[in-house]
Coordinates of N, CA and C in Angstrom, one line a residue:
Chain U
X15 N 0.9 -1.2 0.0 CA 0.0 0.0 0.0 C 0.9 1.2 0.0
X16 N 1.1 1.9 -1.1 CA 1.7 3.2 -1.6 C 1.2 4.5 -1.2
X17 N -0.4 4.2 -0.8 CA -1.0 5.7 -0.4 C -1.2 6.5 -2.0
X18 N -2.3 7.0 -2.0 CA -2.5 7.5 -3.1 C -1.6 8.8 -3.7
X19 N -1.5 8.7 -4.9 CA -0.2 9.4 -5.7 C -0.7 10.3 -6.1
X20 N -0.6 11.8 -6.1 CA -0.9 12.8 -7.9 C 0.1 13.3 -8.2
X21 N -0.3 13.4 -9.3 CA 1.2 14.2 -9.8 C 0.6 15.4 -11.0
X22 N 0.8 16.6 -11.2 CA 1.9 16.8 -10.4 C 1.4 17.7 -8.8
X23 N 2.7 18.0 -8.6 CA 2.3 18.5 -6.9 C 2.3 20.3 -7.1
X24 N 2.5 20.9 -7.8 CA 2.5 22.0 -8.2 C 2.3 22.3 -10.0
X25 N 1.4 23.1 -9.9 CA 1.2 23.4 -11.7 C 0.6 24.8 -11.4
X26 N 1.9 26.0 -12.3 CA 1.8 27.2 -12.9 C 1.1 27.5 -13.9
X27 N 0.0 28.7 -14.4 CA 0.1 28.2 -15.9 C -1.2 29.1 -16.0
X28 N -0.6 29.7 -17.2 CA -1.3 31.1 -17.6 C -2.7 30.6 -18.2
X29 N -3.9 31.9 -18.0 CA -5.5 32.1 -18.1 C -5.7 31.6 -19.4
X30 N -6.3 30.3 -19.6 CA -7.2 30.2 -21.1 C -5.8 28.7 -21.1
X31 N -4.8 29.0 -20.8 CA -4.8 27.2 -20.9 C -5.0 26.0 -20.6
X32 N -5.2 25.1 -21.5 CA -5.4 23.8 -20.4 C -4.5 23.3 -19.3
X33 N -5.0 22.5 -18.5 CA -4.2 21.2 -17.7 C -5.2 20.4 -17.5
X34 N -3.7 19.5 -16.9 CA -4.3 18.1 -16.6 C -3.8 17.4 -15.7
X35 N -4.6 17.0 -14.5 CA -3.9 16.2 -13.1 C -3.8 14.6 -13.2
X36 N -3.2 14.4 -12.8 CA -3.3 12.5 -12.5 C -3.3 11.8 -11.1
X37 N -3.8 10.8 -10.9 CA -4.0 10.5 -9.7 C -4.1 8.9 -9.7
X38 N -2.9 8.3 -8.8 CA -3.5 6.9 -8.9 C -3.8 6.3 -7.3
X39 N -5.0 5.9 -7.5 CA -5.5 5.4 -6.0 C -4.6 4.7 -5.3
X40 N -5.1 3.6 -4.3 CA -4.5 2.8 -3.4 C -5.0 1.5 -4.5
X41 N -4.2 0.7 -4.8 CA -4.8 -0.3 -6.0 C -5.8 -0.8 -5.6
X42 N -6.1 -1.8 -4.3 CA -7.6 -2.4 -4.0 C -8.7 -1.6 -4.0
X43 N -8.7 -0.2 -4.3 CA -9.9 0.8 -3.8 C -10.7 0.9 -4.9
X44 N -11.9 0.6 -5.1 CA -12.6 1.1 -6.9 C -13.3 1.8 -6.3
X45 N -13.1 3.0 -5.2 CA -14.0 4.4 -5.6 C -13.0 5.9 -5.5
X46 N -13.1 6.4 -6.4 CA -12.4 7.6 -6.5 C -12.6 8.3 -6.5
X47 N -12.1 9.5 -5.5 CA -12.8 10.9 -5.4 C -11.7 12.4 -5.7
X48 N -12.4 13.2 -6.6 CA -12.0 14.2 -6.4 C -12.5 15.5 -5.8
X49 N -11.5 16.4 -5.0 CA -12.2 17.6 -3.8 C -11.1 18.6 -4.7
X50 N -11.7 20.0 -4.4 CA -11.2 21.2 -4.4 C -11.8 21.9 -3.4
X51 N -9.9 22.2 -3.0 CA -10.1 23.4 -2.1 C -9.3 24.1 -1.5
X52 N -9.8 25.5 -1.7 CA -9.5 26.7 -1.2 C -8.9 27.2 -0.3
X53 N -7.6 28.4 -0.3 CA -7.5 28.6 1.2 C -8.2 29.1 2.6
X54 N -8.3 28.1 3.7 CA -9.0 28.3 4.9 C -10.0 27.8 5.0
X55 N -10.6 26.7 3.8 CA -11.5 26.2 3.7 C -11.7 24.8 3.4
X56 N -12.7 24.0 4.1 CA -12.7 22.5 3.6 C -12.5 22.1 2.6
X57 N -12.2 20.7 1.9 CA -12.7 20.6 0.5 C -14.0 20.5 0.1
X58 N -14.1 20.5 -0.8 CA -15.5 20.2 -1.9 C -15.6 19.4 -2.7
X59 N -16.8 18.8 -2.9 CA -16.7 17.6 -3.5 C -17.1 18.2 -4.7
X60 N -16.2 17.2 -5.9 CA -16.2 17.6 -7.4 C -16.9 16.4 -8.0
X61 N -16.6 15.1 -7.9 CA -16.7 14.2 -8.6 C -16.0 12.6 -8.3
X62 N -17.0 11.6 -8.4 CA -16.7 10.1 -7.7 C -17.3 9.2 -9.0
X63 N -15.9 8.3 -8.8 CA -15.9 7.2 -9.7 C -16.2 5.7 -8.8
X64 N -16.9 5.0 -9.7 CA -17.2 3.8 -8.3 C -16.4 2.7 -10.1
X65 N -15.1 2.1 -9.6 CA -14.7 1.2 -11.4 C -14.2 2.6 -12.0
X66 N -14.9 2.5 -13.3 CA -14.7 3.2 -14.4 C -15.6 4.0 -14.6
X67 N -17.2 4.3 -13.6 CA -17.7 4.8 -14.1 C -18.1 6.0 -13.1
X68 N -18.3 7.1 -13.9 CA -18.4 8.6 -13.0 C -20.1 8.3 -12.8
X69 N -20.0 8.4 -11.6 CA -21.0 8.3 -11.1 C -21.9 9.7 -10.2
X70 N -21.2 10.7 -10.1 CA -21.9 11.3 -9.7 C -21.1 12.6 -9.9
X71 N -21.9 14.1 -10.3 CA -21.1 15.2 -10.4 C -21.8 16.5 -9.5
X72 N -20.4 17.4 -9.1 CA -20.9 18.4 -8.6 C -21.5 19.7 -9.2
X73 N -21.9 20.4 -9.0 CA -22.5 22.0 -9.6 C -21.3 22.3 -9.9
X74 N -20.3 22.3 -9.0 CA -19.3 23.4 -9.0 C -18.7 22.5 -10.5
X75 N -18.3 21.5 -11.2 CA -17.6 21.2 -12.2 C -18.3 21.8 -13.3
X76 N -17.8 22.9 -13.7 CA -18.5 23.3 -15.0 C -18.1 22.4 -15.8
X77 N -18.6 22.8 -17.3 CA -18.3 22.0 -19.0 C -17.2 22.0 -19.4
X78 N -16.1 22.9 -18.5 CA -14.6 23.4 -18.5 C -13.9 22.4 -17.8
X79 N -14.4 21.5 -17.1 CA -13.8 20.1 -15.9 C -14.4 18.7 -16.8
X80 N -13.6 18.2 -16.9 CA -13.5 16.7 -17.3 C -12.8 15.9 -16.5
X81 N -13.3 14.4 -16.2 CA -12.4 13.4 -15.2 C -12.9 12.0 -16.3
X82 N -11.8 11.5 -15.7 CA -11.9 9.8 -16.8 C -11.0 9.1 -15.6
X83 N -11.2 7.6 -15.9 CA -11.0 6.9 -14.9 C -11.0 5.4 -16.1
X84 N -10.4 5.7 -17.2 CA -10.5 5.0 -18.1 C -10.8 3.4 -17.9
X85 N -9.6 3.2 -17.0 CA -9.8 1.6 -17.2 C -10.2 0.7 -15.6
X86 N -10.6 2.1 -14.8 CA -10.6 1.8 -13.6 C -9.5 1.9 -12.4
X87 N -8.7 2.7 -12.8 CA -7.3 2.5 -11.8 C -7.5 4.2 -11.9
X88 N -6.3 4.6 -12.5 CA -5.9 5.9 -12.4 C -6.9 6.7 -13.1
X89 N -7.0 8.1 -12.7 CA -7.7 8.9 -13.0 C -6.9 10.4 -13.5
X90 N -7.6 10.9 -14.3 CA -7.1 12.1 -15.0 C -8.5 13.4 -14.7
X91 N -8.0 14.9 -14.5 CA -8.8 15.9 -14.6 C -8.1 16.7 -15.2
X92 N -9.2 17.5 -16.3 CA -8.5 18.0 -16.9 C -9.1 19.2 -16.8
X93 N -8.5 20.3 -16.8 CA -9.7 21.7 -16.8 C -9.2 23.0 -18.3
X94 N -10.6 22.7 -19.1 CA -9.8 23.4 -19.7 C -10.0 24.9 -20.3
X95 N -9.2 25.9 -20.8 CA -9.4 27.1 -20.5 C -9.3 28.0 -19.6
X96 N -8.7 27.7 -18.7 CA -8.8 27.6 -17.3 C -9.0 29.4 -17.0
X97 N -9.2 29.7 -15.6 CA -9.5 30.7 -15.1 C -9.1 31.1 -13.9
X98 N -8.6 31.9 -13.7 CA -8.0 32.8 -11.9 C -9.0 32.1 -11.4
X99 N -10.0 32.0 -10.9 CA -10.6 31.2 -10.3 C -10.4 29.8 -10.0
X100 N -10.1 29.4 -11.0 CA -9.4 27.9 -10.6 C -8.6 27.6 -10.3
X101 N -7.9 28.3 -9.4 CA -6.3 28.9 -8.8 C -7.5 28.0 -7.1
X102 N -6.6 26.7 -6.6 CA -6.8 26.0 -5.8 C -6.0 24.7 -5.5
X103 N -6.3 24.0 -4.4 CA -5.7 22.4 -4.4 C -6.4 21.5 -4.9
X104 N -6.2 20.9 -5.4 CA -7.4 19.5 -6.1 C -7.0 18.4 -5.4
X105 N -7.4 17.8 -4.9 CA -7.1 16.6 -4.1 C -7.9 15.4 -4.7
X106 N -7.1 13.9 -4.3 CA -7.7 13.1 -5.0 C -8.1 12.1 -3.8
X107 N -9.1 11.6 -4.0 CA -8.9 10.3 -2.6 C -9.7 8.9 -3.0
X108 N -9.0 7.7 -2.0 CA -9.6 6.9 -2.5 C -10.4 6.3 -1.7
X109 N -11.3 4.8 -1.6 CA -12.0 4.4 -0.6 C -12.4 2.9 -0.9
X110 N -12.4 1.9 -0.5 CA -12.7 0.7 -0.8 C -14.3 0.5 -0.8
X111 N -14.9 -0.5 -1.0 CA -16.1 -0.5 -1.3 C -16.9 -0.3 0.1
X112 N -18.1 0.8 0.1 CA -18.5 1.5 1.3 C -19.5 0.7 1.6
X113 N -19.4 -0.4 1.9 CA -21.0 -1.7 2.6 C -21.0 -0.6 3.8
X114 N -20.0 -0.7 4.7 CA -20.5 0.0 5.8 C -19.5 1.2 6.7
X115 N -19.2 2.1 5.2 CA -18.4 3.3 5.5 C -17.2 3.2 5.6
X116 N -16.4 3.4 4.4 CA -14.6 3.1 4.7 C -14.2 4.6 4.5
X117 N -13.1 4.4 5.4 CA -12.6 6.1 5.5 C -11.9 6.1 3.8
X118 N -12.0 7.8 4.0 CA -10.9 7.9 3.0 C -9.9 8.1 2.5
X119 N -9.0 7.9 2.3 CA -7.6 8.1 1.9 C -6.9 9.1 0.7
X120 N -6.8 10.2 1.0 CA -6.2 11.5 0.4 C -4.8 11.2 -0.3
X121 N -4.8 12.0 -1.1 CA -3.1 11.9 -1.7 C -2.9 13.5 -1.4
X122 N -2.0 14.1 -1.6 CA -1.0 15.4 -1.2 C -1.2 16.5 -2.0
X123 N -2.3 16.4 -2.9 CA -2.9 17.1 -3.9 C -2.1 17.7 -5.2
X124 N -2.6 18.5 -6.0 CA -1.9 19.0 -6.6 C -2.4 20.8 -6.9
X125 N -1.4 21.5 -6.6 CA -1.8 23.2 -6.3 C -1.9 23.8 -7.1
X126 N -3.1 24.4 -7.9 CA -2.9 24.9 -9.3 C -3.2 26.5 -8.9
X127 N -2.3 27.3 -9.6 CA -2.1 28.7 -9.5 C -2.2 29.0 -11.0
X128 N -3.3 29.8 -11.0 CA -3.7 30.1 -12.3 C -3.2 31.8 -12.7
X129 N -2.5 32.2 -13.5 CA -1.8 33.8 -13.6 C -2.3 34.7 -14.8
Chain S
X416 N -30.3 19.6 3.3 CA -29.1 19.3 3.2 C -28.1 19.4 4.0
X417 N -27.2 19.0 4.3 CA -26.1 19.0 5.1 C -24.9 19.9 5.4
X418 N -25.0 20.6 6.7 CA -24.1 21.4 7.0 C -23.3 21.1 7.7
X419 N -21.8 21.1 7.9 CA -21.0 21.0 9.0 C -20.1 22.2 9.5
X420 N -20.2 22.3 10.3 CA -19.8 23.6 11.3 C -18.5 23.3 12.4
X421 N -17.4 24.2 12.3 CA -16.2 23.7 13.5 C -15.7 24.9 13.8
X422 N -16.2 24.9 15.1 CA -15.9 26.4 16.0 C -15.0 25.8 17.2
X423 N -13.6 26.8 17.1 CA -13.1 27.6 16.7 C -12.8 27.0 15.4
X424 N -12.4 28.5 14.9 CA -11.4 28.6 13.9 C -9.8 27.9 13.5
X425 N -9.4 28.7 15.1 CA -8.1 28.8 15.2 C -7.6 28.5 16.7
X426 N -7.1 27.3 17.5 CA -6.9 27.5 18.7 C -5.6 27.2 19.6
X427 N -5.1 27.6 20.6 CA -3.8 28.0 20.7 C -3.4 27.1 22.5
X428 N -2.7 25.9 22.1 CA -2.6 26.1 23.8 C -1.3 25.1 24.4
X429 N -0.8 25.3 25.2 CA 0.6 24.7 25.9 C 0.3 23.6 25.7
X430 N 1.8 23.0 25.0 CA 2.1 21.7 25.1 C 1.9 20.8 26.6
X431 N 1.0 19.3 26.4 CA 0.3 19.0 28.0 C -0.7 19.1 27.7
X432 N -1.2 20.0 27.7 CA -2.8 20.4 27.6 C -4.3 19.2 27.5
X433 N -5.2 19.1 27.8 CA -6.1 18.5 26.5 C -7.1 19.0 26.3
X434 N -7.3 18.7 25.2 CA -8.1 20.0 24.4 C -9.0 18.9 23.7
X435 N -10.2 19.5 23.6 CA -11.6 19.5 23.0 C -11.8 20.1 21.5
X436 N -12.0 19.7 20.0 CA -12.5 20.3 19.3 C -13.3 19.9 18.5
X437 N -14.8 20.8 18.6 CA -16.0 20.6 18.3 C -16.1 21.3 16.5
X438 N -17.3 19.9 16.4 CA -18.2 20.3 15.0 C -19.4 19.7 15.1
X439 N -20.4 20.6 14.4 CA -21.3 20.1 14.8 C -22.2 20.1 13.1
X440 N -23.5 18.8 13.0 CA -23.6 18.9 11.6 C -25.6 19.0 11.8
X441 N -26.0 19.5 10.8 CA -27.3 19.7 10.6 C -27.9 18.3 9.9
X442 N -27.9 17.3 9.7 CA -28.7 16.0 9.6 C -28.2 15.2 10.3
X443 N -29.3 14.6 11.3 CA -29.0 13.7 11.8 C -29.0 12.4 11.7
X444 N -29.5 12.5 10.3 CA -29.4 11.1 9.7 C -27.9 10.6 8.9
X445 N -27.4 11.5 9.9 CA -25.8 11.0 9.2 C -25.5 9.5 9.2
X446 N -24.6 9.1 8.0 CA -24.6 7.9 8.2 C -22.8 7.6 9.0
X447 N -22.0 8.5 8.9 CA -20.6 7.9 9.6 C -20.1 9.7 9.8
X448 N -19.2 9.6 10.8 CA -18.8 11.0 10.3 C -16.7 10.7 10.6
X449 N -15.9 11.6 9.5 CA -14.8 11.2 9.9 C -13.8 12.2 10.4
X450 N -13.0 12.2 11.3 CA -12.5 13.2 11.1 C -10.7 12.9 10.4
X451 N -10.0 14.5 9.9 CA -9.0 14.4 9.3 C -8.0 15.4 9.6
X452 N -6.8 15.2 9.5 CA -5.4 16.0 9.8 C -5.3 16.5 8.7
X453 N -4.2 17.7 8.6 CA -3.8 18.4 7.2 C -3.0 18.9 7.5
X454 N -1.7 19.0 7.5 CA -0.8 19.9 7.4 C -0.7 20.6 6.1
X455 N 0.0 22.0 6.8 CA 0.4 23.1 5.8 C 0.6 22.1 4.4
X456 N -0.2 22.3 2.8 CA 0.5 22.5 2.0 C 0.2 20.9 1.4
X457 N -0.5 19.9 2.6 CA -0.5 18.6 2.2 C -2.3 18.3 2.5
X458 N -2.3 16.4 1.9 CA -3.4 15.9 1.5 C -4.1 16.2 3.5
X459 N -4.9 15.6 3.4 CA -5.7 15.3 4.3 C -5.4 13.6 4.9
X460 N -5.0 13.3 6.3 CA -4.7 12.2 6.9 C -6.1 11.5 7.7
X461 N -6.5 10.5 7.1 CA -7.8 9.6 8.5 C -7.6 10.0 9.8
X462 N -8.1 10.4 10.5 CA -7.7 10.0 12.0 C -8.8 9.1 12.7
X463 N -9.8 9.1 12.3 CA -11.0 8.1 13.1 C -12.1 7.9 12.3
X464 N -13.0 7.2 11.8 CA -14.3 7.2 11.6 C -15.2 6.2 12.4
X465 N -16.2 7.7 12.5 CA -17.3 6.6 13.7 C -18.8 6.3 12.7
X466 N -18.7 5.0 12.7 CA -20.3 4.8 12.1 C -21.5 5.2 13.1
X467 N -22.7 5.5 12.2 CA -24.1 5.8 13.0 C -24.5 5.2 14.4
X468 N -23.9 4.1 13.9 CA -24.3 2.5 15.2 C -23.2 3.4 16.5
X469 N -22.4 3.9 16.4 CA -21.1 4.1 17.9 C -21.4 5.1 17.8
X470 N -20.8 5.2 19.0 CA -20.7 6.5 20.0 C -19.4 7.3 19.9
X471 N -18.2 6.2 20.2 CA -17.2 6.9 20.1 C -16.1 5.8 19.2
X472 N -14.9 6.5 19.2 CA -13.9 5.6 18.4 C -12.5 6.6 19.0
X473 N -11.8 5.2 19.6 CA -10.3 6.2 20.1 C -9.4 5.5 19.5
X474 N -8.3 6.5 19.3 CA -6.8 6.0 18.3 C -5.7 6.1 19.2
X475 N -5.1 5.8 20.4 CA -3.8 6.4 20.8 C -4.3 7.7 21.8
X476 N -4.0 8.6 21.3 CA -4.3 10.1 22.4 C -5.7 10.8 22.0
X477 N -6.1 10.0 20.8 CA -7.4 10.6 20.0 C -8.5 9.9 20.6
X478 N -9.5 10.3 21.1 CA -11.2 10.2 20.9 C -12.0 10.7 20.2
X479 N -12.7 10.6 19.6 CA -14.2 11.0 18.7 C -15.0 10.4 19.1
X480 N -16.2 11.6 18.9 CA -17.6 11.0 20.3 C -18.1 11.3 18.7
X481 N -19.9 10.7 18.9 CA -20.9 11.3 17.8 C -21.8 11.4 18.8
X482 N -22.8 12.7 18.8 CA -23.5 12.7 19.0 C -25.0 12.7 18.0
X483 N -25.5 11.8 17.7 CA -26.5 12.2 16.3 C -27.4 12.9 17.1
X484 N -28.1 13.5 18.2 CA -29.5 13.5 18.5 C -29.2 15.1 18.7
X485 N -28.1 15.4 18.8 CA -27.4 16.8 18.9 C -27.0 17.8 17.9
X486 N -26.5 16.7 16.6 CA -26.3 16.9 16.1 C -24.2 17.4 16.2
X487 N -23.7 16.3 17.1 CA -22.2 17.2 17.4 C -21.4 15.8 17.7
X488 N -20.2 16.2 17.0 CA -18.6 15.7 17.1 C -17.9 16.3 18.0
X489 N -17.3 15.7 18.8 CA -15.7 16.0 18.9 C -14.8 15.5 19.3
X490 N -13.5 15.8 19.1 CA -12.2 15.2 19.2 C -10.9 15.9 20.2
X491 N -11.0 14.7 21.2 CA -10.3 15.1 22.5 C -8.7 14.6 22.1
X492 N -7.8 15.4 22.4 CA -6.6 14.9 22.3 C -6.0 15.3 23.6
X493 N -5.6 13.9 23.8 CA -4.7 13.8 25.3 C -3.5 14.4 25.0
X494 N -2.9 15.1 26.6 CA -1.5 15.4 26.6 C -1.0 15.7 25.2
X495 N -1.2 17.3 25.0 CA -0.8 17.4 23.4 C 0.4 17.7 23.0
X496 N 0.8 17.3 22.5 CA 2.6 17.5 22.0 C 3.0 18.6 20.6
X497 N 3.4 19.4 20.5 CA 4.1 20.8 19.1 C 3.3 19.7 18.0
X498 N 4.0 18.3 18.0 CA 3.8 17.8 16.6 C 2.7 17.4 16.2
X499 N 1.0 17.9 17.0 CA -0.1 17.8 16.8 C -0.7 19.0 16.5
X500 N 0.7 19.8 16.0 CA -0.1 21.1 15.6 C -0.1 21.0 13.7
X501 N -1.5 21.0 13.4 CA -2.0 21.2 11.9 C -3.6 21.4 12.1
X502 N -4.3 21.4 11.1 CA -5.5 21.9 10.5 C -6.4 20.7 10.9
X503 N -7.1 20.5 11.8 CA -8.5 19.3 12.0 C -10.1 19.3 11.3
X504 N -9.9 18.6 10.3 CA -11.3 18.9 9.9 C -12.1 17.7 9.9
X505 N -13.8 17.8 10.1 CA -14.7 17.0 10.7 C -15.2 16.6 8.8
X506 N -15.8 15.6 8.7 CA -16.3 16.0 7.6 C -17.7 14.6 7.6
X507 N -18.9 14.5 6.8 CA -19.6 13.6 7.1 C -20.6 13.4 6.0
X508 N -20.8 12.2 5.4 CA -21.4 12.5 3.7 C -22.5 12.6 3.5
X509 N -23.2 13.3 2.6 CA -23.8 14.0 1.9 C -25.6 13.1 2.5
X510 N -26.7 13.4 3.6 CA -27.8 12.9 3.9 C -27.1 11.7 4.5
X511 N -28.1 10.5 4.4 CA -27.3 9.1 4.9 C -26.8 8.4 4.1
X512 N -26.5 8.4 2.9 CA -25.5 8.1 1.9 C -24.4 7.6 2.9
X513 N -23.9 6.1 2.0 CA -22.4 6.0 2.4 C -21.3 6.2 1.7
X514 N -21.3 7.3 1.1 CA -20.6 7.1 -0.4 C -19.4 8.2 0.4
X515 N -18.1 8.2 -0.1 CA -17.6 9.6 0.0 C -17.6 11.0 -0.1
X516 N -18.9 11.0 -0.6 CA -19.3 12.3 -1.4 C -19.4 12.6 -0.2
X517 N -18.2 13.7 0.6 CA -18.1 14.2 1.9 C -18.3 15.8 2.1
X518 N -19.2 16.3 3.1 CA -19.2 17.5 3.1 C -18.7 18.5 4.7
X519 N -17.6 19.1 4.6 CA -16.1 19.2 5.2 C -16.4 20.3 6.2
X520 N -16.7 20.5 7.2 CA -16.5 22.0 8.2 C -14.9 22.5 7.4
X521 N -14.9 24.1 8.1 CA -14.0 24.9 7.6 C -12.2 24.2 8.3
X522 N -12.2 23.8 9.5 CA -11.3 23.1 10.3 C -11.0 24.0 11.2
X523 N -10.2 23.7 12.3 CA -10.1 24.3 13.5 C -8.7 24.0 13.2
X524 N -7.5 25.2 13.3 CA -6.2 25.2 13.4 C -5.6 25.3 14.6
X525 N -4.9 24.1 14.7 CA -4.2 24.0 16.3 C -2.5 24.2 16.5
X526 N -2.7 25.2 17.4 CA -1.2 25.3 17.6 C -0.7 25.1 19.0
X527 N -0.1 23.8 19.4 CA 0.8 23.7 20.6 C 1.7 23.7 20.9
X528 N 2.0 25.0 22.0 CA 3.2 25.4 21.9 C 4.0 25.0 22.4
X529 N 5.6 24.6 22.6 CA 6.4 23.8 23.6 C 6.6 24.4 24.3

């Protein structure tokens, strides 16, 4: 058990272009989550994969946020056009199957500063 | 819908100490609530989760109580040491859902001083 990974851990990167995060769970876990968040503020939930499939989305992901989970393992977000506003931590986390509530397991995020 | 709330903000106190820090959430039909560590700059660390069914769950120098009928959490840490100073947040998901779809108080920042 590696503890969940993203990479990268810092991303610069001027208004109107894309990026793209990666994240690989803890291998036995098939639910994946992604949070943004803000300084002095909890995270927020963006988006959960249960496998391969996105199963549930937030308000806050505009048409500008995409996530894939292609084959069930690793996960990609991508935001694109991006905006000073999207200047935050994205965090990824994972969770084994929830019969009866499994915590969840964060990775170290990745800090996007948008200029 | 689901609110969670963690008052203080920010709290400050001699190494030794034990200290109390509350959150409290608007459905009581919670179904687990967990709490988590953060240091400056990094992910979020487990520290406990209590399902609906308990009361409490202790780790080492940590306790977490649930109160559902109150609607209130909190987490005692015994004899506190400098290296328990980071960001504590409560967080608990979304109605009685068990899913992670978690929704996070702001956190209470703890600093113990040596």
């Amino acid at each position: 058990d590696t503890g969940v990974s993203q990479d990268p851990r810092h991303k610069i990167t001027k208004r109107g272009q894309n990026v793209t995060f990666r994240c690989d769970p803890i291998s036995e876990h098939n639910r994946l989550y992604w949070y943004r968040q803000t300084l002095g503020q909890g995270p927020e939930f963006l988006t959960y994969f249960q496998n391969e499939a996105q199963l549930e989305k937030s308000r806050l992901l505009s048409d500008r946020f995409s996530a894939e989970r292609p084959k069930g393992s690793f996960s990609t977000l991508e935001i694109q056009r991006t905006e000073q506003g999207d200047s935050a931590m994205y965090l990824c986390a994972s969770s084994g199957f929830a019969g009866v509530g499994s915590p969840l397991h964060f990775g170290n995020g990745t800090r996007l500063t948008v200029t | 819908k689901q609110e969670v709330t963690q008052i203080p903000a920010a709290l400050s106190v001699p190494e030794g100490e034990n200290l109390v820090l509350n959150c409290s959430f608007t459905d009581s039909a919670i179904y687990n609530l967990q709490w988590f560590r953060q240091d400056p700059g990094k992910g979020l660390t487990s520290l406990l989760l209590i399902q609906s069914s308990q009361r409490e769950q202790t780790s080492g120098r940590l306790n977490a109580s649930l109160d559902k009928s109150s609607g209130r959490s909190t987490l005692y840490i015994a004899a506190s040491q400098p290296g328990d100073s980071a960001t504590y947040l409560c967080a608990g998901p979304h109605g009685s859902s068990n899913t992670g779809k978690l929704i996070f108080g702001q956190g209470t920042t703890l600093q113990v001083k040596p």
